[in-house]
CSV table of C-alpha atoms in Angstrom, one decimal:
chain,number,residue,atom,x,y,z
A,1483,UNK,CA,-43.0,-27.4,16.8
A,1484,UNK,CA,-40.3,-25.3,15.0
A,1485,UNK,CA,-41.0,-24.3,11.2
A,1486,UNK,CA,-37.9,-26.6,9.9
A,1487,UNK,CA,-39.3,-29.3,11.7
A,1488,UNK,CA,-42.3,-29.2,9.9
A,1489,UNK,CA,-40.1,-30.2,7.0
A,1490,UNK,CA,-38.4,-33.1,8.3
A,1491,UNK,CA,-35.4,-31.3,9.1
A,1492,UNK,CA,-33.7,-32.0,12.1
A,1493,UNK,CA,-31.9,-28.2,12.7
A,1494,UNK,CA,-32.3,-25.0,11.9
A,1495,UNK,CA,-30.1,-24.0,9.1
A,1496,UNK,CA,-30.8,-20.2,9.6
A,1497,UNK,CA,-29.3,-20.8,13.6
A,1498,UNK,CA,-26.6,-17.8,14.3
A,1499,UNK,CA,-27.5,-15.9,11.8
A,1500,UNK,CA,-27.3,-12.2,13.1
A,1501,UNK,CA,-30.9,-11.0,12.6
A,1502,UNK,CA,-30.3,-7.5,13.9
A,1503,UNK,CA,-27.1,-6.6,12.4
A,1504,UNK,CA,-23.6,-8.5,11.9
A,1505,UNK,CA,-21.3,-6.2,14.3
A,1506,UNK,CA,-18.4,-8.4,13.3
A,1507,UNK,CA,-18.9,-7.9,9.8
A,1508,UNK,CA,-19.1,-4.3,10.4
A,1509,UNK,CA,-15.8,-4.3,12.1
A,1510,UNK,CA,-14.0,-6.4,9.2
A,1511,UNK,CA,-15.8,-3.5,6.7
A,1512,UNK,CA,-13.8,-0.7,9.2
A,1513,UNK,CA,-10.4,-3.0,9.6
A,1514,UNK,CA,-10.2,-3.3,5.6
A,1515,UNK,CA,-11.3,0.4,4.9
A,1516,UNK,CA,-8.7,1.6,7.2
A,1517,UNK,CA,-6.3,-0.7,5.6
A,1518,UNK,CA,-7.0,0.2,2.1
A,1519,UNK,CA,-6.2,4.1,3.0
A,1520,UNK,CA,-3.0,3.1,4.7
A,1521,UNK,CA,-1.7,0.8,2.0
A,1522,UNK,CA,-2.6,4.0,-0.1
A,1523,UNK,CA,-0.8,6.4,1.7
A,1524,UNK,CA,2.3,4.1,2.2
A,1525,UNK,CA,2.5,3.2,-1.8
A,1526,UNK,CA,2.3,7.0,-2.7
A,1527,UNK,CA,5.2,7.4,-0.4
A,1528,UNK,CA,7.1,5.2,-1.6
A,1529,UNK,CA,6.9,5.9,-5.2
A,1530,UNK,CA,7.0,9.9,-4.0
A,1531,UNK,CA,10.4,9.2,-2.5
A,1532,UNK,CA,11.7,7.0,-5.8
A,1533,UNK,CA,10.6,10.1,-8.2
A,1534,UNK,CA,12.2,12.3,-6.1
A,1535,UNK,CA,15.6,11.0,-5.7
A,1536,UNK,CA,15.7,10.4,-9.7
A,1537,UNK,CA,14.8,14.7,-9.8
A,1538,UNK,CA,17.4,15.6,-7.3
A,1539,UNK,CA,20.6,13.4,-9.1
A,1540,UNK,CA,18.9,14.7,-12.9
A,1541,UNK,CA,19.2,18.4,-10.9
A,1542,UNK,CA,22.8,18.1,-10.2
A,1543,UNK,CA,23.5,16.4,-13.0
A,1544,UNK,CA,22.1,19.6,-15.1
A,1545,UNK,CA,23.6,22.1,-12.4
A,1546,UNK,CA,27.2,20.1,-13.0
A,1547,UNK,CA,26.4,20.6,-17.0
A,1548,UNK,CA,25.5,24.3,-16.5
A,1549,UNK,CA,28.9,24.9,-14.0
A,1550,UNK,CA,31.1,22.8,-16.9
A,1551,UNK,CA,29.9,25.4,-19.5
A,1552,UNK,CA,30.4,28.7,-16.9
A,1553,UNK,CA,34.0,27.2,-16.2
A,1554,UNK,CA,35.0,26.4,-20.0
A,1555,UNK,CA,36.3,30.4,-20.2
A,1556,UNK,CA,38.7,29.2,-17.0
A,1557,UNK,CA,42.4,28.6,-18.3
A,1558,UNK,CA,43.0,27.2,-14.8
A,1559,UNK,CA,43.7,23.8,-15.8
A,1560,UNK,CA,42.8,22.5,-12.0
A,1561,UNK,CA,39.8,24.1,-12.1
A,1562,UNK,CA,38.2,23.0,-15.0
A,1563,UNK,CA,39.7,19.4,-13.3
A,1564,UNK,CA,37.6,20.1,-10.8
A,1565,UNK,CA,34.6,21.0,-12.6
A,1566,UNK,CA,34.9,17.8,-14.9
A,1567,UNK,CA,35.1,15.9,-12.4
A,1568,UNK,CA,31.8,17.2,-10.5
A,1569,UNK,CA,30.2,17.0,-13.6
A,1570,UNK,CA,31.6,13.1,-13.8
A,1571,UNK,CA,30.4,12.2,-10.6
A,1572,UNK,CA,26.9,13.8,-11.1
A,1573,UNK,CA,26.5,12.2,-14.8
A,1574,UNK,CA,27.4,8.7,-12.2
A,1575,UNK,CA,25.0,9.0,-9.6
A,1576,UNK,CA,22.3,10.1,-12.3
A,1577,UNK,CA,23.0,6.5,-13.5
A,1578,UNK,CA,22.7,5.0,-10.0
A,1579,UNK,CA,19.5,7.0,-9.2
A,1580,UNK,CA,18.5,5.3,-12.5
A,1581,UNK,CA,19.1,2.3,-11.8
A,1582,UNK,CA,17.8,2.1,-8.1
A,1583,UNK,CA,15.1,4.4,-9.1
A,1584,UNK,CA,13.4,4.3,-12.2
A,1585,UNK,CA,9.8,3.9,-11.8
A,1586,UNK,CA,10.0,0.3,-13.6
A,1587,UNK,CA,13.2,-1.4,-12.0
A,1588,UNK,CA,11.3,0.3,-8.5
A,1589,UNK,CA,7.9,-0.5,-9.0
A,1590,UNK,CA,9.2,-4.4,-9.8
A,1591,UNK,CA,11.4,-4.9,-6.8
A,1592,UNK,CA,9.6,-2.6,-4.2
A,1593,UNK,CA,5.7,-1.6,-5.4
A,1594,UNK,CA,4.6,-5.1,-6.4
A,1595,UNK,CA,5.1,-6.6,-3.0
A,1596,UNK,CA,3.1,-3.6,-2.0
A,1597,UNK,CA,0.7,-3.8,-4.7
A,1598,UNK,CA,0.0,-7.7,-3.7
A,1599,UNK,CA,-1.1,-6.6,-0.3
A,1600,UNK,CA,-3.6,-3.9,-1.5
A,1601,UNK,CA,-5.0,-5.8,-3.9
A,1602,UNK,CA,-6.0,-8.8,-1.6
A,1603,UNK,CA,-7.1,-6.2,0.7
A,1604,UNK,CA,-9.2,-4.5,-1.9
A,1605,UNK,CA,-10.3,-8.0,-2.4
A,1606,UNK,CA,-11.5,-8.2,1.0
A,1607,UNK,CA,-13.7,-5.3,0.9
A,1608,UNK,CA,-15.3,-6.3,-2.1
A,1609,UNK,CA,-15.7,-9.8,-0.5
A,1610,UNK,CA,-17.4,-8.3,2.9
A,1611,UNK,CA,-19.9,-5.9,0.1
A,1612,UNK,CA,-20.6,-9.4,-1.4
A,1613,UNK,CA,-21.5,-11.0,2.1
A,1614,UNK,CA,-23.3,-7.8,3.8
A,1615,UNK,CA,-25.6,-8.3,0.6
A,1616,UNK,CA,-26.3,-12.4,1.0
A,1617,UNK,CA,-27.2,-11.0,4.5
A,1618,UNK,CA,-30.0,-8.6,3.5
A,1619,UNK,CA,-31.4,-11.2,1.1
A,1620,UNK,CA,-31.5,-13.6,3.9
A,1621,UNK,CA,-33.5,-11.1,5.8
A,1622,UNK,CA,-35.5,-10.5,3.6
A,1623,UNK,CA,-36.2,-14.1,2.6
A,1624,UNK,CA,-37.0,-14.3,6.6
A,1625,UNK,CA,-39.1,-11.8,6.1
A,1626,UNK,CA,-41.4,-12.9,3.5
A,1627,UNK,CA,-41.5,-16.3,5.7
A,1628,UNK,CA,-42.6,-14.8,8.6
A,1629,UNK,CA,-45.2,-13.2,6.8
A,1630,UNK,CA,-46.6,-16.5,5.6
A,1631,UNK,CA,-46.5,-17.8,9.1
A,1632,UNK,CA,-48.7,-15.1,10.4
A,1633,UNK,CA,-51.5,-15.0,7.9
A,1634,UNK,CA,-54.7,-16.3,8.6
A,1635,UNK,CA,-55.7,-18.3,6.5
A,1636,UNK,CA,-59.0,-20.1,5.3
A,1637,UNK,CA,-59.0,-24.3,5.6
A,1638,UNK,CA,-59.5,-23.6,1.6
A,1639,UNK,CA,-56.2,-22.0,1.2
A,1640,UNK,CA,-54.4,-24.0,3.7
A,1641,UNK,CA,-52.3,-26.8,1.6
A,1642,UNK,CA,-51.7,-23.5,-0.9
A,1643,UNK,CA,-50.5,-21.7,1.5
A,1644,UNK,CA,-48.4,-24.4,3.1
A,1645,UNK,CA,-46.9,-25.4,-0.6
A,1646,UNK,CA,-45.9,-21.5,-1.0
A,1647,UNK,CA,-44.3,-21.6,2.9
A,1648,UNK,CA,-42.1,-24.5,1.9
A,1649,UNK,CA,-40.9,-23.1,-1.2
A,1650,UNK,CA,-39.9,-19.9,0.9
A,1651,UNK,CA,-38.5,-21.5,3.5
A,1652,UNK,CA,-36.4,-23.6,1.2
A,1653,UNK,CA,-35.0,-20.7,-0.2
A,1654,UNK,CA,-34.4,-19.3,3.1
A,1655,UNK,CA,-32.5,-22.3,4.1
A,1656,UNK,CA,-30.4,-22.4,0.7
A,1657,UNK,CA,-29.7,-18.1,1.6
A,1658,UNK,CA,-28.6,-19.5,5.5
A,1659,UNK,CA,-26.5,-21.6,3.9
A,1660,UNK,CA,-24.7,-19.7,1.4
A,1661,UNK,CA,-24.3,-16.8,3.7
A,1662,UNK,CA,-22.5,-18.6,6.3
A,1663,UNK,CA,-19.9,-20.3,3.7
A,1664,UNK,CA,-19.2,-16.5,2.9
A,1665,UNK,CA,-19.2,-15.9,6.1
A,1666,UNK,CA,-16.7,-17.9,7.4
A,1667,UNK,CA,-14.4,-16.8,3.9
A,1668,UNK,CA,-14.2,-13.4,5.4
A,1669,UNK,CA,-13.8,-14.3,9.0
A,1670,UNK,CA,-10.7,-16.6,7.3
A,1671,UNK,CA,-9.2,-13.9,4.9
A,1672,UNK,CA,-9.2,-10.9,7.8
A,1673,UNK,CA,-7.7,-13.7,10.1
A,1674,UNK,CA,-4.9,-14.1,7.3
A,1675,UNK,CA,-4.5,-10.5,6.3
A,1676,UNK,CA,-4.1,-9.0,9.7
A,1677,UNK,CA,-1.4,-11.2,10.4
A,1678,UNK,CA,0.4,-11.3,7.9
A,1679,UNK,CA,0.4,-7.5,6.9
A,1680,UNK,CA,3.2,-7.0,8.8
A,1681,UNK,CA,5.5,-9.6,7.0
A,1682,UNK,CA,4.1,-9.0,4.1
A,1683,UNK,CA,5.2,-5.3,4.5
A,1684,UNK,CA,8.8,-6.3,5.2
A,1685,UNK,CA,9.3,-7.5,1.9
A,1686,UNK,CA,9.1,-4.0,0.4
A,1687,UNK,CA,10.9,-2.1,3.6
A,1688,UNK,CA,13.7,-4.7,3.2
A,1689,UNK,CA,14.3,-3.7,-0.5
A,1690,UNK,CA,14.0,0.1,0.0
A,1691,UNK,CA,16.1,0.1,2.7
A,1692,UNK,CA,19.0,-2.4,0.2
A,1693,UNK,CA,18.1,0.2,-2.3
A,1694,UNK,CA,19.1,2.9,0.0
A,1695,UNK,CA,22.5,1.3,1.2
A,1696,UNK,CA,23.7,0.5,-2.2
A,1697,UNK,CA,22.6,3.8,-3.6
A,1698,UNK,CA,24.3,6.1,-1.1
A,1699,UNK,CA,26.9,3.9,-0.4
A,1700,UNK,CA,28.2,4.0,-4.5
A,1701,UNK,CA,27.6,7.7,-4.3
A,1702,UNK,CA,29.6,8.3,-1.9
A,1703,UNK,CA,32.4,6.2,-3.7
A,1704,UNK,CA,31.2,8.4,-6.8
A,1705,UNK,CA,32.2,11.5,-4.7
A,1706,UNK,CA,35.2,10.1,-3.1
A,1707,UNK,CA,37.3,12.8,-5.6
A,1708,UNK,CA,35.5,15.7,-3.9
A,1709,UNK,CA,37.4,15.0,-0.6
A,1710,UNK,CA,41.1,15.7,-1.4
A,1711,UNK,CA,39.7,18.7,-3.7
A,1712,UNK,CA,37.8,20.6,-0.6
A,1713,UNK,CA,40.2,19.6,1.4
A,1714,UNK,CA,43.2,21.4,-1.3
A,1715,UNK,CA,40.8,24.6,-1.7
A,1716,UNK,CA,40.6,25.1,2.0
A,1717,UNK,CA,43.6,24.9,2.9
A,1718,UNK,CA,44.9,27.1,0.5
A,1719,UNK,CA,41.7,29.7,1.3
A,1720,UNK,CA,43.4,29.3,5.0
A,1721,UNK,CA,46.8,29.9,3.8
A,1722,UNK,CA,45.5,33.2,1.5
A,1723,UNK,CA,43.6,34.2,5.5
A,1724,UNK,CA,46.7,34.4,6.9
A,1725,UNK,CA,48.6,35.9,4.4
A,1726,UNK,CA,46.1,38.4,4.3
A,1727,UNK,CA,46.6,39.0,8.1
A,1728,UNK,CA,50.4,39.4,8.4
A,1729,UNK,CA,49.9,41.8,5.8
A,1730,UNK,CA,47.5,44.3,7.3
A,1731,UNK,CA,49.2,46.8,9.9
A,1732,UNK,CA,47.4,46.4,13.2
A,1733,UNK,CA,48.8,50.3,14.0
């Protein structure tokens, strides 16, 4: 006769329980750990990567305000054209970086997606501390039943004793119980997260790599100007060459 028969009840509710260890709960713990520390990594990145774009347009914009004041001195009216017009182009991708960039207009199109993810992962972990510790209490509810079962005991202390084993085994069955709801939550929520880390991921790749496009696409609009002046100043450094050349006596 089983112990739960002995209280009327027709199974065991404490049946699957993992006496010895839950390996699968171990492996959800390592899953969600490793997770966590990628998430991490990936997030730093990304905001690492936003900051440093905004640093390198704010750099040429102050290298374009530095060059403006060096070429003020210059009476050559195309080359202080040129210089205004470097400094122009700076000041407007300073504005783009800005606006693609800035840690709130980034963080709300690009880190929230990201941050959703970590948080229900960090979620998970605290869910699968929560369940690891309904497991040790249901051991060690077991344990202070099989303690009562094992006693000998005097015919005196026998309907005592029995009183106190139902009361602990009760428990015992409400732990069982409580631990496989839990359980099952975490078996549910890796199931979910696993699969859906991917597309979940996506959502913040998509919009970096939009942010990318538009960003480099209007900067190069924003230096379009630079083309017909580098193209100007080398030919002319070409035709200087040459002059140069047909000037110096080979003999």
């Amino acid at each position: 006769m089983s112990l739960w028969s002995i209280f009327g009840r027709a199974e065991d509710p404490t049946i699957n329980v993992h006496w010895e260890g839950d390996k699968s709960l171990v492996n959800h713990k390592k899953h969600a750990k490793a997770l966590l520390k990628n998430l991490k990594t990936i997030r730093d990145r990304f905001a690492n990567y936003a900051h440093q774009v905004v640093l390198m347009a704010e750099a040429s914009d102050q290298l374009a305000e530095c060059l403006t004041q060096f070429y003020g001195g210059s009476r050559n009216k195309r080359q202080k054209r040129r210089v205004e017009a470097f400094e122009d182009s700076n000041r407007g991708m300073l504005e783009h970086a800005s606006a693609h960039y800035d840690a709130g207009a980034f963080e709300a199109k690009i880190l929230d997606a990201l941050d959703e993810l970590y948080t229900d992962a960090e979620r998970l972990g605290e869910e699968i501390d929560h369940t690891e510790n309904a497991h040790y209490l249901l051991i060690e509810q077991k344990a202070k039943v099989d303690a009562l079962l094992e006693r000998k005991i005097t015919q005196e202390e026998e309907f005592k004793d029995y009183k106190l084993l139902e009361k602990e085994a009760i428990e015992m069955a409400k732990r069982s119980t409580f631990y496989h709801q839990i359980r099952s939550g975490v078996d549910t929520t890796v199931k979910y997260l696993l699969a859906s880390r991917f597309e979940r991921m996506d959502r913040s790749l998509i919009e970096l790599m939009e942010s990318q496009f538009y960003f480099f696409k209007s900067g190069a609009g924003t230096y379009d100007y630079f083309r017909d002046e580098i193209g100007e100043y080398r030919q002319r450094v070409k035709r200087s060459e040459r002059k140069m050349m047909d000037t110096v006596d080979i003999d």
